[in-house]
mmCIF file of C-alpha atoms in Angstrom:
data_model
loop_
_atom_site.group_PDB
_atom_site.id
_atom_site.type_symbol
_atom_site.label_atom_id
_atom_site.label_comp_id
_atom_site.label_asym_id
_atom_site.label_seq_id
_atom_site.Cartn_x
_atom_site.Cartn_y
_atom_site.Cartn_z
ATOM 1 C CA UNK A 1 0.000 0.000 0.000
ATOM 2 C CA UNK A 2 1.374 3.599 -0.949
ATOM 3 C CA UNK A 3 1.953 6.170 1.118
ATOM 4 C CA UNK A 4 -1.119 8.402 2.305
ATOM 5 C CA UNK A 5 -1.740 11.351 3.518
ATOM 6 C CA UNK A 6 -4.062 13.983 5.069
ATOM 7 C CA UNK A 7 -4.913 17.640 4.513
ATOM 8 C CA UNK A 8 -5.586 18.953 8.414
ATOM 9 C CA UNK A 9 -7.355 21.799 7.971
ATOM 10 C CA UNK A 10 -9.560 20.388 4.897
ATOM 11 C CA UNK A 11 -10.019 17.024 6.721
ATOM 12 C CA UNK A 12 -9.712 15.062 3.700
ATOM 13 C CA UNK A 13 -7.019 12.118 2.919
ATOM 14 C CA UNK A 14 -5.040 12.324 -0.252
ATOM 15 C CA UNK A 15 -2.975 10.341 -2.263
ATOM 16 C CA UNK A 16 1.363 10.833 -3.374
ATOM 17 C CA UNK A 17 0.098 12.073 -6.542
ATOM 18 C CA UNK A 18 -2.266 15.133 -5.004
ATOM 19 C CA UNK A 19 0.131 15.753 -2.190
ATOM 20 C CA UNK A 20 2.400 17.576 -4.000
ATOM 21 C CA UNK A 21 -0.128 19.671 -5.888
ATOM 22 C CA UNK A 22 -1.664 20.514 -2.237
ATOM 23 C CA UNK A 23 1.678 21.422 -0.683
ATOM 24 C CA UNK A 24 2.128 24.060 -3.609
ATOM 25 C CA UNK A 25 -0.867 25.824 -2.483
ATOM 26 C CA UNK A 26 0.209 26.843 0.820
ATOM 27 C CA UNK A 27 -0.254 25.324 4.633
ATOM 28 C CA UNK A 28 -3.175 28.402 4.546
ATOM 29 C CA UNK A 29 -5.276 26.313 1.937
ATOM 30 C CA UNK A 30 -4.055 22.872 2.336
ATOM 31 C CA UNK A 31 -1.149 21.502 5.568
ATOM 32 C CA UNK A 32 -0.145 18.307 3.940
ATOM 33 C CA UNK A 33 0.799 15.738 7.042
ATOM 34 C CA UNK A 34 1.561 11.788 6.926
ATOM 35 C CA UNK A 35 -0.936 9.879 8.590
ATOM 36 C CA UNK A 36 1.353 7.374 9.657
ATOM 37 C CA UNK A 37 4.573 9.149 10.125
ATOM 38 C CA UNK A 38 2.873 12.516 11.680
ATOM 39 C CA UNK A 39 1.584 12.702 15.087
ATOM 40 C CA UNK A 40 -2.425 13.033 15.551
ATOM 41 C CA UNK A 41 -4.066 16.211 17.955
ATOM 42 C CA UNK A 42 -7.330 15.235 19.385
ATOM 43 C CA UNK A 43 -8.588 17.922 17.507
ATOM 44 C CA UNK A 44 -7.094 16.945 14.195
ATOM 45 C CA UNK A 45 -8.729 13.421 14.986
ATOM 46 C CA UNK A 46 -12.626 15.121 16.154
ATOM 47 C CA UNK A 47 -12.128 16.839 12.579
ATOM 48 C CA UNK A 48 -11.700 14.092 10.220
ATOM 49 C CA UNK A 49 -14.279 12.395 12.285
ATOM 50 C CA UNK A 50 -16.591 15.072 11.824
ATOM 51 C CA UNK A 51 -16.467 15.680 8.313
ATOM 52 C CA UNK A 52 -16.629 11.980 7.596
ATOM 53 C CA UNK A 53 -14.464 10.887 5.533
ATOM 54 C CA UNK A 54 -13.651 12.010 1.742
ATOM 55 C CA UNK A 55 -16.773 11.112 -0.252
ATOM 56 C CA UNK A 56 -18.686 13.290 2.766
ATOM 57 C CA UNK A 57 -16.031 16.374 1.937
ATOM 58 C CA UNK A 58 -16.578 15.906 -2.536
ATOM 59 C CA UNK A 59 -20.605 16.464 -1.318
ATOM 60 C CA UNK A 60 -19.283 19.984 -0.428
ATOM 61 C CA UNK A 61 -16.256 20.680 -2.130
ATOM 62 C CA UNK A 62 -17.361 19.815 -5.350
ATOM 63 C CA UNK A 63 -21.366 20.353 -5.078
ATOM 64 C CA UNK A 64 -21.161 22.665 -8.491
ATOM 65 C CA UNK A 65 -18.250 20.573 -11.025
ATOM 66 C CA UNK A 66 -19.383 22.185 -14.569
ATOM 67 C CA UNK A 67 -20.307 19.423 -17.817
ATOM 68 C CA UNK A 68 -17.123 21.053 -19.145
ATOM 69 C CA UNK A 69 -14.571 20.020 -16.135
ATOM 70 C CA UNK A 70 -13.935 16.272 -15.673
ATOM 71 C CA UNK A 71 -12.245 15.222 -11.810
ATOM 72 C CA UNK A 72 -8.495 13.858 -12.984
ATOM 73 C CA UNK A 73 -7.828 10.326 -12.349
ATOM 74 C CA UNK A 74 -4.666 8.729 -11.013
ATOM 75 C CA UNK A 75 -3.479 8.404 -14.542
ATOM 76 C CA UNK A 76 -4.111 12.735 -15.659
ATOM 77 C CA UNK A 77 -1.277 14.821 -16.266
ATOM 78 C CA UNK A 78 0.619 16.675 -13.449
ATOM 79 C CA UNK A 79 -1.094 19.830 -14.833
ATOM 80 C CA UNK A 80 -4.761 18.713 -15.472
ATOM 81 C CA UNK A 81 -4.355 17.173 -11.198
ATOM 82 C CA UNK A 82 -2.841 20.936 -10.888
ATOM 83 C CA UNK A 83 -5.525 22.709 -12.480
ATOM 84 C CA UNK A 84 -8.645 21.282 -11.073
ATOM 85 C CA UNK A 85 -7.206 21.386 -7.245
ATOM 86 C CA UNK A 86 -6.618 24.407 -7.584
ATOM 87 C CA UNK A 87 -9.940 25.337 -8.991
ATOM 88 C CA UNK A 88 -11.164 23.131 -6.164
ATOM 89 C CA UNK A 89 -9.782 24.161 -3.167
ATOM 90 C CA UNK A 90 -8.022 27.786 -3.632
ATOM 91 C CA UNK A 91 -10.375 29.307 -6.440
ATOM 92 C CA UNK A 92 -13.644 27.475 -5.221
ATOM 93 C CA UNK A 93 -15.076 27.177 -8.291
ATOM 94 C CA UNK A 94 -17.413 24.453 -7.402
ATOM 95 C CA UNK A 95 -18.832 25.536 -3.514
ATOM 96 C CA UNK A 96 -22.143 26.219 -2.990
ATOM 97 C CA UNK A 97 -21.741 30.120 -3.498
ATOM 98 C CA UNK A 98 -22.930 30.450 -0.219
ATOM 99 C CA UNK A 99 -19.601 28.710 1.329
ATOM 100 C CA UNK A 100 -17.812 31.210 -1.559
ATOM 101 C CA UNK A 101 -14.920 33.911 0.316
ATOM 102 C CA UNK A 102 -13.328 35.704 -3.006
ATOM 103 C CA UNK A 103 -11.344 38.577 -2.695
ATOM 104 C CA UNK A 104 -9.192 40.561 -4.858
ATOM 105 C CA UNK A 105 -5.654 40.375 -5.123
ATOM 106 C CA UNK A 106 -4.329 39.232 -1.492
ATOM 107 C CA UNK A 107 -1.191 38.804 0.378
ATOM 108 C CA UNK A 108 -0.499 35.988 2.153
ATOM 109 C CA UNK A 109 -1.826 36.831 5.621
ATOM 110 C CA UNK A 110 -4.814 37.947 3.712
ATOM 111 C CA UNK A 111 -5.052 34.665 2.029
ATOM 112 C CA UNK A 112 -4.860 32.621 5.526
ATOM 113 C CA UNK A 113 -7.681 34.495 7.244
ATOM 114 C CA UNK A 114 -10.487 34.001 4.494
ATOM 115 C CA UNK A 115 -9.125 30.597 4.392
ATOM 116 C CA UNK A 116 -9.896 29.993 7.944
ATOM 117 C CA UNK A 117 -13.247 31.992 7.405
ATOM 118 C CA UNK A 118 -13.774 29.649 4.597
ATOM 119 C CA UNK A 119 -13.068 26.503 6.084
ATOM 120 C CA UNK A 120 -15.171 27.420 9.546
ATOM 121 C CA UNK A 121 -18.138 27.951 7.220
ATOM 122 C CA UNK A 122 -17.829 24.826 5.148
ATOM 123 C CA UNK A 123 -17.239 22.991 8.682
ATOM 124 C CA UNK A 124 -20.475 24.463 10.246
ATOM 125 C CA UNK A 125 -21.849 22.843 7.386
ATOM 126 C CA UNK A 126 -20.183 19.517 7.923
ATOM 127 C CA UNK A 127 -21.735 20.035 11.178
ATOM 128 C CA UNK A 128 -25.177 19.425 10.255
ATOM 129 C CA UNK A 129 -24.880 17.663 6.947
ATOM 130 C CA UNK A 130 -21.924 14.854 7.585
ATOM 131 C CA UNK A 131 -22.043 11.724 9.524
ATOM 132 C CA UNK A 132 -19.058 9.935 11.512
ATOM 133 C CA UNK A 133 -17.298 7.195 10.734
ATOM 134 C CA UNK A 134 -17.483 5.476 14.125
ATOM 135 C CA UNK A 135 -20.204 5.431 16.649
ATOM 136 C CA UNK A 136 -21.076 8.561 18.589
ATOM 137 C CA UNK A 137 -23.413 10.211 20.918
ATOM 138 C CA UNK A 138 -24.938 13.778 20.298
ATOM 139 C CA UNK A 139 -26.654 14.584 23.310
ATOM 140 C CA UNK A 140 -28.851 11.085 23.705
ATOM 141 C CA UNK A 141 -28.326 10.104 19.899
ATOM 142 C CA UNK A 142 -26.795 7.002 19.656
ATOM 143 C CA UNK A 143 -25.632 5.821 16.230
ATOM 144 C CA UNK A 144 -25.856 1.941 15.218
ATOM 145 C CA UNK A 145 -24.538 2.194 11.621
ATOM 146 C CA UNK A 146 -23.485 3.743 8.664
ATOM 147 C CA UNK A 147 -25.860 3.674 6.174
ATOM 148 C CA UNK A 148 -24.173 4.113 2.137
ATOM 149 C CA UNK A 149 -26.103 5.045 -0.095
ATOM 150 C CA UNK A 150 -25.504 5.233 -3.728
ATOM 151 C CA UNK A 151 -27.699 7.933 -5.920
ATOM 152 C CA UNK A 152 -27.355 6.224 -9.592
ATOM 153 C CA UNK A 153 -29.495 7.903 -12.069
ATOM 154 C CA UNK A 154 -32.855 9.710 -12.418
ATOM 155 C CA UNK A 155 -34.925 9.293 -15.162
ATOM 156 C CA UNK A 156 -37.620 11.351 -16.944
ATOM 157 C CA UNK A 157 -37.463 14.168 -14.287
ATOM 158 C CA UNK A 158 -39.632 17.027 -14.657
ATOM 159 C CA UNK A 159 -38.827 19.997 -16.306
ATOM 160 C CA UNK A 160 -38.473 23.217 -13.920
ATOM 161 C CA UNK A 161 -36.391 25.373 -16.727
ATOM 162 C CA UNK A 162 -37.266 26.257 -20.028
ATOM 163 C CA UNK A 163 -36.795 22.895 -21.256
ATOM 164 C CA UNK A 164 -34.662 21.095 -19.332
ATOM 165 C CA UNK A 165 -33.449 20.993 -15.234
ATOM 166 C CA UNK A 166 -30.302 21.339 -13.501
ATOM 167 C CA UNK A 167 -31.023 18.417 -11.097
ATOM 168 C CA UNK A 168 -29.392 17.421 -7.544
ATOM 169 C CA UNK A 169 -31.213 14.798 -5.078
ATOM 170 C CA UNK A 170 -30.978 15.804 -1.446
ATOM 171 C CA UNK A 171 -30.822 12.835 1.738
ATOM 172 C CA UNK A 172 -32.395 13.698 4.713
ATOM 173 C CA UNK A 173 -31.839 11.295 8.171
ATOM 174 C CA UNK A 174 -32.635 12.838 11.621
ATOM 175 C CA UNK A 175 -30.162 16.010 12.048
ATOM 176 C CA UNK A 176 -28.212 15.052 8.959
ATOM 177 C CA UNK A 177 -28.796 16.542 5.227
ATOM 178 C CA UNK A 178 -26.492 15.439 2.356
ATOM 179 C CA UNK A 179 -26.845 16.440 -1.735
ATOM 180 C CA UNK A 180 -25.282 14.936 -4.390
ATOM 181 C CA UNK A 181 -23.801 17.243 -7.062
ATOM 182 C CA UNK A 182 -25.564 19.291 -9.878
ATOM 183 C CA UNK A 183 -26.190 17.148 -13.124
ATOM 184 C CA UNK A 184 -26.595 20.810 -15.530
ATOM 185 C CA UNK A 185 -29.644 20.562 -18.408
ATOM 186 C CA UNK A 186 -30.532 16.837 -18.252
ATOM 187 C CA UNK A 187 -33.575 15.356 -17.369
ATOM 188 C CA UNK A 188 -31.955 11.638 -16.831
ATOM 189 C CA UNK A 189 -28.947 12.240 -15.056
ATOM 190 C CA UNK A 190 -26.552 9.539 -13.849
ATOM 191 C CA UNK A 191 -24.721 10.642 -10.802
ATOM 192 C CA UNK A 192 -23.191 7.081 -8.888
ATOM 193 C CA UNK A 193 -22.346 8.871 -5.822
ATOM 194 C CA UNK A 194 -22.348 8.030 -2.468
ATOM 195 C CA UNK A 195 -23.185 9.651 0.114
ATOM 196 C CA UNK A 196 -22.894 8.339 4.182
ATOM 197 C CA UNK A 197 -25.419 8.967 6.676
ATOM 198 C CA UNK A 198 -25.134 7.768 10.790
ATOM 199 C CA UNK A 199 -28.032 5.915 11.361
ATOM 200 C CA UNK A 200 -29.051 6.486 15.347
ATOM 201 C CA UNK A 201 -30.776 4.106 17.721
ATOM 202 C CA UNK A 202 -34.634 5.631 16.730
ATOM 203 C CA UNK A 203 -34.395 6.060 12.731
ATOM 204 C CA UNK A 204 -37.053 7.110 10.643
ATOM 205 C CA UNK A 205 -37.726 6.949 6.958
ATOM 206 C CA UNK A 206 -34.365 8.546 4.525
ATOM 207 C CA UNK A 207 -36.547 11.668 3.142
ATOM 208 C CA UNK A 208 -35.306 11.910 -0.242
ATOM 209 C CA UNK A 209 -35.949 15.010 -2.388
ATOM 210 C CA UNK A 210 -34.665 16.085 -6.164
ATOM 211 C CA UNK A 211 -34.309 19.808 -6.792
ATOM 212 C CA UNK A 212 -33.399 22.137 -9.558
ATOM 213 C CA UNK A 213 -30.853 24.366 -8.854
ATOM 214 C CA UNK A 214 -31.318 27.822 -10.000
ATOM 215 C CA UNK A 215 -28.571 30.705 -9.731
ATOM 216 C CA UNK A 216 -30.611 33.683 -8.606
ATOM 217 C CA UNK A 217 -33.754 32.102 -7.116
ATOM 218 C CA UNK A 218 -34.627 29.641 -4.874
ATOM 219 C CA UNK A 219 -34.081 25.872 -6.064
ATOM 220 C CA UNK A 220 -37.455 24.675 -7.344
ATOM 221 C CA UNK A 221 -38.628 20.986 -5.955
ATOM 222 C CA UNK A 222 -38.596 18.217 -8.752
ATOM 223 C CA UNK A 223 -40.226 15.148 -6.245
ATOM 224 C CA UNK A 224 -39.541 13.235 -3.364
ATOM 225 C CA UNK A 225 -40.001 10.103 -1.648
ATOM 226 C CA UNK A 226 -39.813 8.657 2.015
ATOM 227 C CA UNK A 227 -37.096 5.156 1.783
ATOM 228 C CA UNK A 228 -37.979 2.596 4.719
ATOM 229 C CA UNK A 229 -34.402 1.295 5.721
ATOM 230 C CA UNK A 230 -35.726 -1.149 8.139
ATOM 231 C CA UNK A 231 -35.843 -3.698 5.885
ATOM 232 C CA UNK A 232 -32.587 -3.469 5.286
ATOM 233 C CA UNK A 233 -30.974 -2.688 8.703
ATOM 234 C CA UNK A 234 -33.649 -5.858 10.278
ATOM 235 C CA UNK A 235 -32.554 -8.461 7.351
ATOM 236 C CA UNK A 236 -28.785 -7.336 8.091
ATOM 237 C CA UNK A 237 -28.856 -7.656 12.062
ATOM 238 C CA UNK A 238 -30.609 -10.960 11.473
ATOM 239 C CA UNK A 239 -27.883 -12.517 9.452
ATOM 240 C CA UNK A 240 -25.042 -10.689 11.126
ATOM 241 C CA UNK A 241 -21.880 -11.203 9.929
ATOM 242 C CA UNK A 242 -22.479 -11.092 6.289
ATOM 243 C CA UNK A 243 -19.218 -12.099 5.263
ATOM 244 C CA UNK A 244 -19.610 -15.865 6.839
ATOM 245 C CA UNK A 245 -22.368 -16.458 3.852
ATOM 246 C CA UNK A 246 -21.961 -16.836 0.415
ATOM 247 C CA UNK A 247 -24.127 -14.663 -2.358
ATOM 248 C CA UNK A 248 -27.751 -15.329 -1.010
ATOM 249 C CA UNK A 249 -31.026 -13.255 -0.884
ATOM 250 C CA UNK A 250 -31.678 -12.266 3.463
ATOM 251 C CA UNK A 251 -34.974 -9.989 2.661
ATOM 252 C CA UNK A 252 -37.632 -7.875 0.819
ATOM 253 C CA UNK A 253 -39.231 -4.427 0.694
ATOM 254 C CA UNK A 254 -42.535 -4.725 -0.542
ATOM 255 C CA UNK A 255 -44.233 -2.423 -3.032
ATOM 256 C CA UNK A 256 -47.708 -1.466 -2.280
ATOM 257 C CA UNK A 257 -49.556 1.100 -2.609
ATOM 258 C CA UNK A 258 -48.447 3.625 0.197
ATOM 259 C CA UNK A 259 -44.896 3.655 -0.834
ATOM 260 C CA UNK A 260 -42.572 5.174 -3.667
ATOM 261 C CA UNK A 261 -41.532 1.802 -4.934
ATOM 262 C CA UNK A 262 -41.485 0.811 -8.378
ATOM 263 C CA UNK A 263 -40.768 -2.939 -8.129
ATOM 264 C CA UNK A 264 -40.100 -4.620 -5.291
ATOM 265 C CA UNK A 265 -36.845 -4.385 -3.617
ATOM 266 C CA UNK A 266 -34.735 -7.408 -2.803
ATOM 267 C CA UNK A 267 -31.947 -7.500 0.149
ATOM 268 C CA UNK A 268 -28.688 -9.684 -0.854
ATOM 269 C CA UNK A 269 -25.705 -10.478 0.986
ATOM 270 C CA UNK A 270 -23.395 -9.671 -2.291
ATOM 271 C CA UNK A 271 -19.479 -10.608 -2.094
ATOM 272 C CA UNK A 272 -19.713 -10.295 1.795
ATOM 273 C CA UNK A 273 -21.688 -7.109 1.872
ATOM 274 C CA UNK A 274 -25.685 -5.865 2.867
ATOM 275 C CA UNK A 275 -27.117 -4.762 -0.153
ATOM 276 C CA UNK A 276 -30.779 -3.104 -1.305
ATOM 277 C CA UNK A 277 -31.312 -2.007 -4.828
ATOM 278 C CA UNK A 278 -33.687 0.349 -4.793
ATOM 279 C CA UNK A 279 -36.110 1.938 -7.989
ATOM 280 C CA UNK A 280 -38.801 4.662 -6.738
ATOM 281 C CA UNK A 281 -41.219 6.880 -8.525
ATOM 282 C CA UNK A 282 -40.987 10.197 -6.932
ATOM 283 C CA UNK A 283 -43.842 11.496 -5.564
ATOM 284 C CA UNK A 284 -46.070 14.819 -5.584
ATOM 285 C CA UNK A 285 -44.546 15.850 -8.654
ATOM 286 C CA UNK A 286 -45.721 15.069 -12.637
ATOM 287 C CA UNK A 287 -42.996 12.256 -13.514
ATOM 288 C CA UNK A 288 -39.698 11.077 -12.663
ATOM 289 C CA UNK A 289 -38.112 8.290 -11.189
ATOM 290 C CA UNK A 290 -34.972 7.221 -9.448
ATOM 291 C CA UNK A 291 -32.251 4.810 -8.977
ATOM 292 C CA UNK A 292 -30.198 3.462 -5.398
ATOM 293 C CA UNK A 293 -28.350 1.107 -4.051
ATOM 294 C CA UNK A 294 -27.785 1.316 -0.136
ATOM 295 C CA UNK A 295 -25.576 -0.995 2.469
ATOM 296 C CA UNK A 296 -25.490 -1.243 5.570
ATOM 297 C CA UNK A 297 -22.181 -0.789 7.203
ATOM 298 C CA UNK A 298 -22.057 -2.007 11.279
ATOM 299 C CA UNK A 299 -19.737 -0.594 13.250
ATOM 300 C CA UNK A 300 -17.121 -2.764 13.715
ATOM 301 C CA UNK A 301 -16.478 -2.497 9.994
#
């Protein structure tokens, strides 16, 4: 296994390749430690925990990535990895422009305090929108699981522009509220992102909603639906360990008429893992439907 490494005052984990680009930008945007070789504050630690991991941090950091702008793989060229972390991380190009700080031409010092400004606000939002890694109280909230779940692809959404939408689907669980990014002018996007929520002790429904996202106005609603995870959650705490089976169906949520289902939707134990695919017709809205997979993820994993 390579070498790895962590950006402390991001929170994320990066690879060899990125490190170097993220040491160029500065210990104000990015401070570039080892997580092996570099010692660990407890507040370093509370951080990474709290933002969730990387896939948690992209649902921010990259909420707005233009059609025109692919995210480099390991194999891009020094400059394309160059160009879109920068664009990422010092230019913010793709924040919410809520979370935006831009400024004119600034010195250094200048720099590192809208930096910190920046990365308080985007924190306060990890706050309320990410989900820990481990289990962890919040007041009496006690977590039993992580809960992954994979947004795929919508199709036939409704139209909300002139002829088209700029879709993005929104997860709602208790406290926590995670989007996926913006699909621009396409009413059957594929996204296949994941997004983690904590799921505590008393769990309700996953309200799902799809929105539009406008510029100057507010972001008009394109459906929703209500997913029951106890299906999934009782089939997987039945079987427990998952990996001691082989490829087998452990449970079923049924469609009927009270629910956003399209077909029913079968629980497997797949290559050692709890998995629910998942195909819903949004509701209170003229058409559209949508596409998940979720797993359940016990602690001790």
């Amino acid at each position: 296994m390579g070498l790895v490494f962590r950006s402390t005052n991001i929170g994320v984990f990066i690879c060899l390749k990125c490190c170097g680009v993220h040491r160029s930008l500065g210990t104000h945007i990015s401070k570039v430690l080892s997580v092996t070789l570099d010692e660990w504050s407890e507040e370093e630690v509370d951080s990474m925990i709290e933002i969730g991991g990387n896939a948690s941090a992209n649902s921010i950091y990259e909420a707005f990535v233009p059609d025109t702008c692919s995210k480099p793989g390991p194999d891009v060229s020094h400059d394309q990895r160059m160009r879109f972390i920068k664009a990422k991380y010092e230019l913010q190009e793709f924040l919410k422009p809520s979370l935006r700080i831009k400024s004119g031409k600034r010195s250094t010092k200048s720099s590192a305090f809208l930096t910190s400004s920046l990365s308080r606000k985007i924190m306060d939002s990890f706050k309320s929108n990410s989900s820990s890694q481990k289990m962890f109280q919040e007041g009496m909230v006690e977590f039993i699981g992580l809960l992954k779940v994979t947004v795929k692809k919508g199709t036939n959404l409704a139209i909300r522009d002139l002829m088209s939408s700029d879709p993005y689907v929104v997860l709602n669980l208790g406290k926590q509220t995670l989007q996926t990014t913006v699909v621009n002018s396409n009413l059957n996007p594929v996204w296949n992102q994941e997004l983690m929520l904590s799921v505590p002790e008393s769990y309700g429904p996953v309200k799902l909603q799809v929105y539009d996202y406008d510029t100057f106005s507010a972001d008009d609603i394109m459906g929703e639906a209500d997913i029951d995870i106890q299906p999934l959650i009782t089939s997987a705490m039945a079987f427990g360990d998952p990996e001691m089976f082989g490829d087998m169906q452990i449970g079923k949520w049924l469609k009927s008429h009270d629910n956003p289902l399209i077909d029913d939707s079968i629980i497997n134990i797949v290559d050692g893992k709890v998995k629910q695919e998942v195909q819903i017709k949004l509701q209170n809205v003229e058409c559209g439907e949508l596409e998940l997979e979720m797993e359940w993820l016990p602690l001790d994993q």
